[in-house]
mmCIF file of C-alpha atoms in Angstrom:
data_model
loop_
_atom_site.group_PDB
_atom_site.id
_atom_site.type_symbol
_atom_site.label_atom_id
_atom_site.label_comp_id
_atom_site.label_asym_id
_atom_site.label_seq_id
_atom_site.Cartn_x
_atom_site.Cartn_y
_atom_site.Cartn_z
ATOM 1 C CA MET A 1 55.536 4.189 -13.465
ATOM 2 C CA GLU A 2 54.485 0.658 -12.529
ATOM 3 C CA GLU A 3 53.650 -0.708 -9.107
ATOM 4 C CA SER A 4 53.175 -4.438 -8.573
ATOM 5 C CA GLY A 5 52.628 -4.827 -12.291
ATOM 6 C CA VAL A 6 49.885 -2.177 -12.415
ATOM 7 C CA THR A 7 50.438 0.852 -14.625
ATOM 8 C CA GLU A 8 49.618 4.399 -13.579
ATOM 9 C CA GLU A 9 46.949 4.521 -16.286
ATOM 10 C CA GLU A 10 45.292 1.379 -14.923
ATOM 11 C CA MET A 11 45.351 2.821 -11.429
ATOM 12 C CA LYS A 12 43.623 5.975 -12.676
ATOM 13 C CA LYS A 13 40.938 3.892 -14.378
ATOM 14 C CA GLU A 14 40.469 1.875 -11.208
ATOM 15 C CA ASP A 15 40.143 5.097 -9.180
ATOM 16 C CA VAL A 16 37.509 6.438 -11.596
ATOM 17 C CA TRP A 17 35.639 3.153 -11.436
ATOM 18 C CA CYS A 18 35.603 3.236 -7.625
ATOM 19 C CA ARG A 19 34.267 6.793 -7.608
ATOM 20 C CA GLU A 20 31.594 5.914 -10.193
ATOM 21 C CA THR A 21 30.577 2.948 -8.061
ATOM 22 C CA GLU A 22 30.198 5.042 -4.910
ATOM 23 C CA VAL A 23 28.144 7.692 -6.745
ATOM 24 C CA LEU A 24 25.862 5.059 -8.235
ATOM 25 C CA LYS A 25 25.338 3.397 -4.864
ATOM 26 C CA LEU A 26 24.408 6.745 -3.336
ATOM 27 C CA VAL A 27 22.004 7.626 -6.148
ATOM 28 C CA CYS A 28 20.366 4.223 -6.280
ATOM 29 C CA SER A 29 19.814 4.029 -2.545
ATOM 30 C CA THR A 30 17.800 7.259 -2.838
ATOM 31 C CA PHE A 31 16.212 6.875 -6.270
ATOM 32 C CA PRO A 32 15.693 3.239 -7.383
ATOM 33 C CA LEU A 33 16.385 2.991 -11.114
ATOM 34 C CA SER A 34 14.068 1.228 -13.525
ATOM 35 C CA LEU A 35 15.366 -1.158 -16.157
ATOM 36 C CA SER A 36 14.929 1.506 -18.856
ATOM 37 C CA ASN A 37 16.973 3.980 -16.803
ATOM 38 C CA LEU A 38 19.779 1.457 -16.429
ATOM 39 C CA VAL A 39 19.836 0.935 -20.188
ATOM 40 C CA SER A 40 19.927 4.705 -20.679
ATOM 41 C CA LEU A 41 22.976 4.934 -18.411
ATOM 42 C CA LEU A 42 24.788 2.359 -20.504
ATOM 43 C CA LEU A 43 23.945 4.259 -23.697
ATOM 44 C CA VAL A 44 25.398 7.444 -22.227
ATOM 45 C CA SER A 45 28.545 5.717 -20.995
ATOM 46 C CA PRO A 46 29.289 2.119 -22.036
ATOM 47 C CA SER A 47 32.263 2.218 -19.641
ATOM 48 C CA LEU A 48 29.753 2.096 -16.785
ATOM 49 C CA HIS A 49 28.987 -1.546 -17.570
ATOM 50 C CA ARG A 50 31.403 -2.913 -14.976
ATOM 51 C CA THR A 51 30.235 -0.371 -12.404
ATOM 52 C CA LEU A 52 26.586 -1.219 -12.977
ATOM 53 C CA LEU A 53 27.147 -4.946 -12.675
ATOM 54 C CA SER A 54 29.069 -4.522 -9.438
ATOM 55 C CA SER A 55 26.267 -2.513 -7.778
ATOM 56 C CA HIS A 56 24.024 -5.316 -6.534
ATOM 57 C CA SER A 57 21.345 -2.932 -5.231
ATOM 58 C CA LEU A 58 20.598 -1.903 -8.830
ATOM 59 C CA TRP A 59 19.387 -5.374 -9.660
ATOM 60 C CA GLN A 60 16.979 -5.884 -6.772
ATOM 61 C CA SER A 61 13.966 -4.241 -8.462
ATOM 62 C CA LEU A 62 12.124 -5.020 -11.682
ATOM 63 C CA ILE A 63 9.588 -2.360 -12.568
ATOM 64 C CA PHE A 64 7.396 -2.949 -15.626
ATOM 65 C CA ARG A 65 4.492 -0.721 -14.590
ATOM 66 C CA GLU A 66 2.113 -0.107 -17.523
ATOM 67 C CA SER A 67 4.645 -1.729 -19.854
ATOM 68 C CA SER A 68 3.766 -3.672 -22.981
ATOM 69 C CA ASN A 69 5.019 -7.260 -23.329
ATOM 70 C CA ALA A 70 5.809 -7.110 -19.605
ATOM 71 C CA GLY A 71 5.356 -10.837 -19.022
ATOM 72 C CA ASN A 72 7.997 -11.872 -21.539
ATOM 73 C CA ARG A 73 10.319 -9.044 -20.481
ATOM 74 C CA LEU A 74 10.074 -10.150 -16.864
ATOM 75 C CA ILE A 75 10.955 -13.747 -17.759
ATOM 76 C CA ALA A 76 13.932 -12.557 -19.834
ATOM 77 C CA ALA A 77 15.208 -10.351 -17.002
ATOM 78 C CA LEU A 78 14.857 -13.047 -14.350
ATOM 79 C CA SER A 79 16.865 -15.396 -16.575
ATOM 80 C CA LEU A 80 19.922 -13.115 -16.184
ATOM 81 C CA PRO A 81 22.371 -13.931 -13.340
ATOM 82 C CA ARG A 82 22.366 -10.308 -12.157
ATOM 83 C CA TYR A 83 18.700 -10.677 -11.095
ATOM 84 C CA CYS A 84 19.315 -13.744 -8.948
ATOM 85 C CA ASN A 85 18.287 -11.877 -5.753
ATOM 86 C CA VAL A 86 15.475 -9.591 -6.915
ATOM 87 C CA LYS A 87 13.434 -8.166 -4.018
ATOM 88 C CA GLN A 88 10.760 -6.108 -5.754
ATOM 89 C CA ILE A 89 8.631 -6.771 -8.837
ATOM 90 C CA ASN A 90 6.088 -4.197 -10.008
ATOM 91 C CA LEU A 91 3.741 -5.229 -12.832
ATOM 92 C CA GLU A 92 1.000 -2.732 -12.019
ATOM 93 C CA PHE A 93 -1.341 -2.314 -15.014
ATOM 94 C CA ALA A 94 0.889 -4.460 -17.213
ATOM 95 C CA ARG A 95 -2.273 -5.791 -18.781
ATOM 96 C CA ASP A 96 -0.753 -8.516 -20.961
ATOM 97 C CA VAL A 97 0.649 -10.487 -18.005
ATOM 98 C CA GLU A 98 -1.251 -13.761 -17.613
ATOM 99 C CA ASP A 99 -1.122 -17.090 -15.827
ATOM 100 C CA SER A 100 1.160 -18.653 -18.432
ATOM 101 C CA HIS A 101 3.883 -16.093 -17.678
ATOM 102 C CA LEU A 102 3.770 -16.827 -13.956
ATOM 103 C CA ILE A 103 3.870 -20.566 -14.583
ATOM 104 C CA LEU A 104 6.946 -20.119 -16.826
ATOM 105 C CA ILE A 105 8.616 -18.062 -14.114
ATOM 106 C CA LYS A 106 8.020 -20.891 -11.644
ATOM 107 C CA ASP A 107 9.453 -23.450 -14.070
ATOM 108 C CA LYS A 108 12.474 -21.453 -15.312
ATOM 109 C CA CYS A 109 13.269 -18.774 -12.715
ATOM 110 C CA PHE A 110 12.242 -20.347 -9.411
ATOM 111 C CA ASN A 111 15.529 -19.609 -7.631
ATOM 112 C CA SER A 112 15.557 -15.950 -8.701
ATOM 113 C CA LEU A 113 12.456 -15.231 -6.594
ATOM 114 C CA GLN A 114 13.610 -16.780 -3.342
ATOM 115 C CA SER A 115 14.454 -13.318 -1.941
ATOM 116 C CA LEU A 116 11.401 -11.501 -3.346
ATOM 117 C CA GLU A 117 9.754 -9.274 -0.724
ATOM 118 C CA SER A 118 7.296 -7.149 -2.729
ATOM 119 C CA LEU A 119 5.011 -8.172 -5.616
ATOM 120 C CA ASN A 120 2.587 -5.756 -7.268
ATOM 121 C CA LEU A 121 0.050 -7.304 -9.662
ATOM 122 C CA ASN A 122 -2.453 -4.441 -9.525
ATOM 123 C CA GLY A 123 -4.702 -4.323 -12.573
ATOM 124 C CA CYS A 124 -3.294 -7.554 -14.063
ATOM 125 C CA GLN A 125 -6.759 -8.831 -14.861
ATOM 126 C CA LYS A 126 -5.673 -11.882 -16.857
ATOM 127 C CA ILE A 127 -4.195 -13.489 -13.763
ATOM 128 C CA SER A 128 -6.329 -16.055 -11.932
ATOM 129 C CA ASP A 129 -5.921 -18.384 -8.973
ATOM 130 C CA THR A 130 -3.761 -20.619 -11.192
ATOM 131 C CA GLY A 131 -1.189 -17.891 -11.695
ATOM 132 C CA ILE A 132 -1.276 -16.963 -8.009
ATOM 133 C CA GLU A 133 -0.541 -20.583 -7.103
ATOM 134 C CA ALA A 134 2.484 -20.632 -9.408
ATOM 135 C CA ILE A 135 4.066 -17.375 -8.270
ATOM 136 C CA ALA A 136 3.313 -17.908 -4.565
ATOM 137 C CA SER A 137 5.276 -21.159 -4.579
ATOM 138 C CA CYS A 138 8.438 -19.209 -5.529
ATOM 139 C CA CYS A 139 8.269 -16.453 -2.902
ATOM 140 C CA PRO A 140 8.802 -17.714 0.663
ATOM 141 C CA LYS A 141 10.078 -14.281 1.822
ATOM 142 C CA LEU A 142 7.231 -12.208 0.349
ATOM 143 C CA LYS A 143 6.115 -9.438 2.707
ATOM 144 C CA SER A 144 3.974 -7.217 0.477
ATOM 145 C CA PHE A 145 1.406 -8.517 -2.018
ATOM 146 C CA SER A 146 -0.977 -6.335 -4.011
ATOM 147 C CA ILE A 147 -3.523 -7.482 -6.588
ATOM 148 C CA TYR A 148 -5.970 -4.577 -6.814
ATOM 149 C CA TRP A 149 -8.869 -4.741 -9.298
ATOM 150 C CA ASN A 150 -8.897 -8.429 -10.182
ATOM 151 C CA VAL A 151 -12.251 -10.220 -10.392
ATOM 152 C CA ARG A 152 -10.749 -13.589 -11.357
ATOM 153 C CA VAL A 153 -8.953 -14.169 -8.070
ATOM 154 C CA THR A 154 -11.026 -15.995 -5.448
ATOM 155 C CA ASP A 155 -10.592 -17.402 -1.952
ATOM 156 C CA ARG A 156 -8.578 -20.221 -3.528
ATOM 157 C CA GLY A 157 -5.956 -17.702 -4.627
ATOM 158 C CA LEU A 158 -5.650 -16.387 -1.081
ATOM 159 C CA GLN A 159 -5.336 -19.966 0.119
ATOM 160 C CA HIS A 160 -2.236 -20.403 -2.050
ATOM 161 C CA ILE A 161 -0.765 -17.161 -0.700
ATOM 162 C CA VAL A 162 -1.208 -18.031 2.976
ATOM 163 C CA ARG A 163 0.185 -21.543 2.454
ATOM 164 C CA LYS A 164 3.376 -20.487 0.681
ATOM 165 C CA CYS A 165 4.011 -16.899 1.793
ATOM 166 C CA LYS A 166 4.164 -16.878 5.585
ATOM 167 C CA LEU A 167 5.666 -13.408 6.108
ATOM 168 C CA ILE A 168 3.007 -11.124 4.579
ATOM 169 C CA ILE A 169 2.514 -7.862 6.498
ATOM 170 C CA ASP A 170 1.054 -5.733 3.680
ATOM 171 C CA LEU A 171 -1.911 -7.083 1.690
ATOM 172 C CA ASN A 172 -3.997 -5.265 -0.925
ATOM 173 C CA ILE A 173 -6.971 -7.160 -2.405
ATOM 174 C CA SER A 174 -8.939 -4.021 -3.231
ATOM 175 C CA GLY A 175 -11.573 -4.618 -5.902
ATOM 176 C CA CYS A 176 -11.251 -8.422 -5.763
ATOM 177 C CA LYS A 177 -15.008 -8.902 -5.752
ATOM 178 C CA ASN A 178 -14.889 -12.688 -5.545
ATOM 179 C CA ILE A 179 -13.081 -12.760 -2.208
ATOM 180 C CA SER A 180 -15.509 -13.831 0.538
ATOM 181 C CA ASP A 181 -15.437 -14.237 4.315
ATOM 182 C CA GLN A 182 -13.700 -17.586 3.824
ATOM 183 C CA GLY A 183 -10.701 -15.940 2.182
ATOM 184 C CA VAL A 184 -10.518 -13.130 4.733
ATOM 185 C CA GLU A 185 -10.684 -15.652 7.577
ATOM 186 C CA LEU A 186 -7.676 -17.423 6.029
ATOM 187 C CA VAL A 187 -5.837 -14.095 6.184
ATOM 188 C CA ALA A 188 -6.881 -13.605 9.822
ATOM 189 C CA ASP A 189 -5.750 -17.093 10.823
ATOM 190 C CA ASN A 190 -2.372 -16.925 9.087
ATOM 191 C CA TYR A 191 -1.220 -13.311 9.352
ATOM 192 C CA PRO A 192 -1.488 -12.154 12.979
ATOM 193 C CA GLU A 193 1.343 -9.658 12.313
ATOM 194 C CA LEU A 194 -0.409 -7.975 9.381
ATOM 195 C CA VAL A 195 0.232 -4.202 9.372
ATOM 196 C CA THR A 196 -1.587 -2.934 6.262
ATOM 197 C CA LEU A 197 -4.800 -4.305 4.744
ATOM 198 C CA ASN A 198 -6.920 -2.938 1.887
ATOM 199 C CA LEU A 199 -10.368 -4.520 1.407
ATOM 200 C CA THR A 200 -11.890 -1.779 -0.764
ATOM 201 C CA ARG A 201 -14.942 -3.011 -2.699
ATOM 202 C CA CYS A 202 -14.613 -6.637 -1.556
ATOM 203 C CA VAL A 203 -18.396 -6.696 -1.686
ATOM 204 C CA LYS A 204 -18.934 -10.310 -0.612
ATOM 205 C CA LEU A 205 -17.583 -9.659 2.876
ATOM 206 C CA THR A 206 -19.918 -9.657 5.879
ATOM 207 C CA ASP A 207 -19.611 -8.826 9.561
ATOM 208 C CA ASP A 208 -18.284 -12.339 10.251
ATOM 209 C CA GLY A 209 -15.247 -11.896 8.009
ATOM 210 C CA LEU A 210 -14.427 -8.438 9.331
ATOM 211 C CA LYS A 211 -14.803 -9.457 12.973
ATOM 212 C CA SER A 212 -12.457 -12.400 12.401
ATOM 213 C CA LEU A 213 -9.792 -9.997 11.138
ATOM 214 C CA LEU A 214 -10.294 -7.503 13.944
ATOM 215 C CA HIS A 215 -9.978 -10.175 16.611
ATOM 216 C CA LYS A 216 -6.812 -11.746 15.184
ATOM 217 C CA CYS A 217 -4.863 -9.065 13.291
ATOM 218 C CA LEU A 218 -4.270 -6.822 16.281
ATOM 219 C CA LEU A 219 -1.122 -5.172 14.880
ATOM 220 C CA LEU A 220 -2.932 -3.479 11.996
ATOM 221 C CA GLN A 221 -1.903 0.127 11.470
ATOM 222 C CA SER A 222 -3.772 0.745 8.217
ATOM 223 C CA LEU A 223 -7.252 -0.582 7.352
ATOM 224 C CA ASN A 224 -9.130 0.406 4.202
ATOM 225 C CA LEU A 225 -12.836 -0.502 4.112
ATOM 226 C CA TYR A 226 -13.761 1.959 1.354
ATOM 227 C CA ALA A 227 -17.099 1.398 -0.411
ATOM 228 C CA LEU A 228 -18.265 -1.460 1.815
ATOM 229 C CA SER A 229 -21.789 -0.635 2.940
ATOM 230 C CA SER A 230 -22.888 -4.060 4.206
ATOM 231 C CA PHE A 231 -21.095 -4.030 7.565
ATOM 232 C CA THR A 232 -23.065 -3.130 10.689
ATOM 233 C CA ASP A 233 -22.231 -1.442 13.963
ATOM 234 C CA GLU A 234 -21.640 -4.873 15.484
ATOM 235 C CA ALA A 235 -18.516 -5.204 13.338
ATOM 236 C CA TYR A 236 -17.488 -1.543 13.419
ATOM 237 C CA ARG A 237 -17.390 -1.582 17.208
ATOM 238 C CA LYS A 238 -14.636 -4.221 17.079
ATOM 239 C CA ILE A 239 -12.293 -1.798 15.318
ATOM 240 C CA CYS A 240 -11.512 -0.502 18.807
ATOM 241 C CA LEU A 241 -9.382 -3.646 19.278
ATOM 242 C CA LEU A 242 -6.756 -2.197 16.935
ATOM 243 C CA GLU A 243 -4.748 -0.118 19.374
ATOM 244 C CA ARG A 244 -1.991 0.627 16.834
ATOM 245 C CA LEU A 245 -4.333 1.796 14.058
ATOM 246 C CA LYS A 246 -3.227 5.010 12.342
ATOM 247 C CA PHE A 247 -5.153 4.995 9.035
ATOM 248 C CA LEU A 248 -8.836 4.096 8.702
ATOM 249 C CA ASP A 249 -11.014 4.551 5.615
ATOM 250 C CA LEU A 250 -14.745 4.004 6.194
ATOM 251 C CA CYS A 251 -16.025 5.904 3.149
ATOM 252 C CA GLY A 252 -19.574 4.763 2.406
ATOM 253 C CA ALA A 253 -20.113 3.018 5.760
ATOM 254 C CA GLN A 254 -23.842 3.715 5.666
ATOM 255 C CA ASN A 255 -24.603 1.639 8.754
ATOM 256 C CA LEU A 256 -22.036 3.283 10.999
ATOM 257 C CA SER A 257 -23.800 5.083 13.852
ATOM 258 C CA ASP A 258 -22.622 7.534 16.480
ATOM 259 C CA GLU A 259 -22.357 4.625 18.915
ATOM 260 C CA GLY A 260 -20.105 2.683 16.540
ATOM 261 C CA LEU A 261 -17.956 5.750 15.947
ATOM 262 C CA SER A 262 -17.714 6.289 19.685
ATOM 263 C CA CYS A 263 -16.219 2.788 20.039
ATOM 264 C CA ILE A 264 -13.724 3.519 17.251
ATOM 265 C CA SER A 265 -12.647 6.609 19.202
ATOM 266 C CA LYS A 266 -10.699 4.250 21.465
ATOM 267 C CA CYS A 267 -8.103 3.962 18.660
ATOM 268 C CA LYS A 268 -6.217 6.910 20.064
ATOM 269 C CA ASN A 269 -3.291 6.769 17.638
ATOM 270 C CA LEU A 270 -5.404 7.452 14.549
ATOM 271 C CA VAL A 271 -3.837 9.985 12.171
ATOM 272 C CA SER A 272 -6.153 9.697 9.144
ATOM 273 C CA LEU A 273 -9.924 9.023 9.180
ATOM 274 C CA ASN A 274 -12.257 9.033 6.187
ATOM 275 C CA LEU A 275 -15.951 9.202 7.116
ATOM 276 C CA THR A 276 -17.179 10.335 3.698
ATOM 277 C CA TRP A 277 -20.872 9.446 3.195
ATOM 278 C CA CYS A 278 -21.221 7.911 6.656
ATOM 279 C CA VAL A 279 -24.739 9.339 6.611
ATOM 280 C CA ARG A 280 -25.907 8.162 10.049
ATOM 281 C CA VAL A 281 -23.145 10.012 11.859
ATOM 282 C CA THR A 282 -24.035 13.268 13.664
ATOM 283 C CA ASP A 283 -22.293 15.792 15.908
ATOM 284 C CA LYS A 284 -22.450 13.291 18.759
ATOM 285 C CA GLY A 285 -20.179 10.824 16.981
ATOM 286 C CA VAL A 286 -17.744 13.446 15.679
ATOM 287 C CA ILE A 287 -17.440 15.066 19.122
ATOM 288 C CA SER A 288 -16.574 11.656 20.610
ATOM 289 C CA ILE A 289 -13.645 11.251 18.220
ATOM 290 C CA ALA A 290 -12.609 14.875 18.655
ATOM 291 C CA ASN A 291 -12.153 14.227 22.348
ATOM 292 C CA SER A 292 -9.975 11.159 21.695
ATOM 293 C CA PHE A 293 -7.994 11.674 18.487
ATOM 294 C CA THR A 294 -5.348 14.164 19.546
ATOM 295 C CA SER A 295 -3.015 13.078 16.712
ATOM 296 C CA LEU A 296 -5.555 13.403 13.881
ATOM 297 C CA GLU A 297 -4.142 15.093 10.765
ATOM 298 C CA PHE A 298 -6.705 14.145 8.085
ATOM 299 C CA LEU A 299 -10.483 14.012 8.512
ATOM 300 C CA SER A 300 -13.200 13.786 5.882
ATOM 301 C CA LEU A 301 -16.841 14.351 6.837
ATOM 302 C CA PHE A 302 -17.899 14.800 3.214
ATOM 303 C CA GLY A 303 -21.638 14.419 2.642
ATOM 304 C CA ILE A 304 -22.681 14.099 6.299
ATOM 305 C CA VAL A 305 -25.648 16.441 6.721
ATOM 306 C CA GLY A 306 -25.997 15.697 10.442
ATOM 307 C CA VAL A 307 -22.747 17.467 11.262
ATOM 308 C CA THR A 308 -22.758 21.144 12.314
ATOM 309 C CA ASP A 309 -20.438 23.813 13.678
ATOM 310 C CA LYS A 310 -20.522 22.018 17.039
ATOM 311 C CA SER A 311 -18.271 19.345 15.526
ATOM 312 C CA LEU A 312 -15.885 21.920 14.119
ATOM 313 C CA GLU A 313 -15.596 23.653 17.498
ATOM 314 C CA ALA A 314 -14.928 20.348 19.278
ATOM 315 C CA LEU A 315 -12.246 19.427 16.738
ATOM 316 C CA SER A 316 -10.569 22.820 17.142
ATOM 317 C CA LYS A 317 -10.265 22.317 20.900
ATOM 318 C CA SER A 318 -8.481 18.967 20.775
ATOM 319 C CA CYS A 319 -6.962 18.571 17.285
ATOM 320 C CA SER A 320 -6.086 22.145 16.303
ATOM 321 C CA ASP A 321 -2.337 21.604 16.540
ATOM 322 C CA LYS A 322 -2.387 18.562 14.215
ATOM 323 C CA ILE A 323 -5.157 18.752 11.588
ATOM 324 C CA THR A 324 -3.865 19.742 8.154
ATOM 325 C CA THR A 325 -6.731 18.463 5.984
ATOM 326 C CA LEU A 326 -10.446 18.800 6.764
ATOM 327 C CA ASP A 327 -13.201 18.029 4.249
ATOM 328 C CA VAL A 328 -16.718 19.148 5.209
ATOM 329 C CA ASN A 329 -18.032 19.427 1.674
ATOM 330 C CA GLY A 330 -21.782 18.764 1.756
ATOM 331 C CA CYS A 331 -22.039 19.366 5.516
ATOM 332 C CA ILE A 332 -24.776 21.974 5.177
ATOM 333 C CA GLY A 333 -24.817 22.639 8.918
ATOM 334 C CA ILE A 334 -21.275 24.061 8.805
ATOM 335 C CA LYS A 335 -21.098 27.713 7.811
ATOM 336 C CA LYS A 336 -18.580 29.271 5.460
ATOM 337 C CA ARG A 337 -15.526 30.831 7.019
ATOM 338 C CA SER A 338 -12.735 33.051 5.774
ATOM 339 C CA ARG A 339 -9.214 31.729 5.613
ATOM 340 C CA GLU A 340 -8.289 33.824 8.636
ATOM 341 C CA GLU A 341 -11.180 32.420 10.681
ATOM 342 C CA LEU A 342 -10.198 28.863 9.765
ATOM 343 C CA LEU A 343 -6.584 29.395 10.753
ATOM 344 C CA GLN A 344 -7.729 30.635 14.129
ATOM 345 C CA LEU A 345 -9.461 27.299 14.640
ATOM 346 C CA PHE A 346 -6.808 25.139 12.940
ATOM 347 C CA PRO A 347 -3.424 26.921 12.689
ATOM 348 C CA TYR A 348 -1.790 24.134 10.637
ATOM 349 C CA LEU A 349 -4.637 23.682 8.159
ATOM 350 C CA LYS A 350 -3.460 23.338 4.549
ATOM 351 C CA CYS A 351 -6.603 22.032 2.856
ATOM 352 C CA PHE A 352 -10.177 22.858 3.817
ATOM 353 C CA LYS A 353 -13.174 21.977 1.655
ATOM 354 C CA VAL A 354 -16.672 23.276 2.367
ATOM 355 C CA HIS A 355 -19.990 23.242 0.486
ATOM 356 C CA SER A 356 -20.769 26.027 -1.965
#
């Protein structure tokens, strides 16, 4: 039977195609598919080709994490019309990616990156400021930029980012040891709406750079200062300006005192706090946060010998209905407790670590 020139068989095929399309859209909205997974789908069912091409959400991510020849593969993918509106590129630990690849992308695939929102270059150690300049010029809508563990990128690289990418709210420059106060001040001046910032092991930073950030990036919800021992209480006290802060990592903050921690206790929305190896902190500082952080779920006091059972008792009075993870490994003033005793103090505790 024919209807408007369409056979019954064609209608059945069209119905199957529509159902395949809806299933794919549902799956891909929940589990983003990598390029290799898309190829695998085509190998299983070549008839899916039309369905795949029609599902635009499938072609918004390019994930080459830990892939070999990732630079050339990225250029080849971006040259295809289906990737004209890519929003996410992940090249994490794709170690062969270098400046020349990013320059080629600028020259040949400029338009394909105009909608890019997330770029992950973590561990791409062959990339320098030159490559950052090239890729930044293509990404006016970039919101998330991560370049963890890169010692070639300097303040000049950050300068290119802030000039070309005005919408950044998530920035990870962890391990970029050649970033100084000058670069961080550029971030502070240009990204007042920054939400997430990771400065782990940016060892050239001083109080001046940190204070600039804390005065200007008042919307920060996550701040990672892991393994930065040079800051003083003068800077730590300014963390209290971040009223929306939920995650704070101060591991290795050797100059943080009870007074500095008491100022930080004004960040009443904090959910996760890492005070590992903050060796100057004592019960006084921990009790001050216990009285303020009623939403605290994660707390590490690892290696702090000045903390005793007094801190644990104070935490149990104010945070008992929230804390799920508590690390007091190395806190020799805190006695061992049975699981039952711990659950009496912290009913929702899932992970508790104590010294042997």
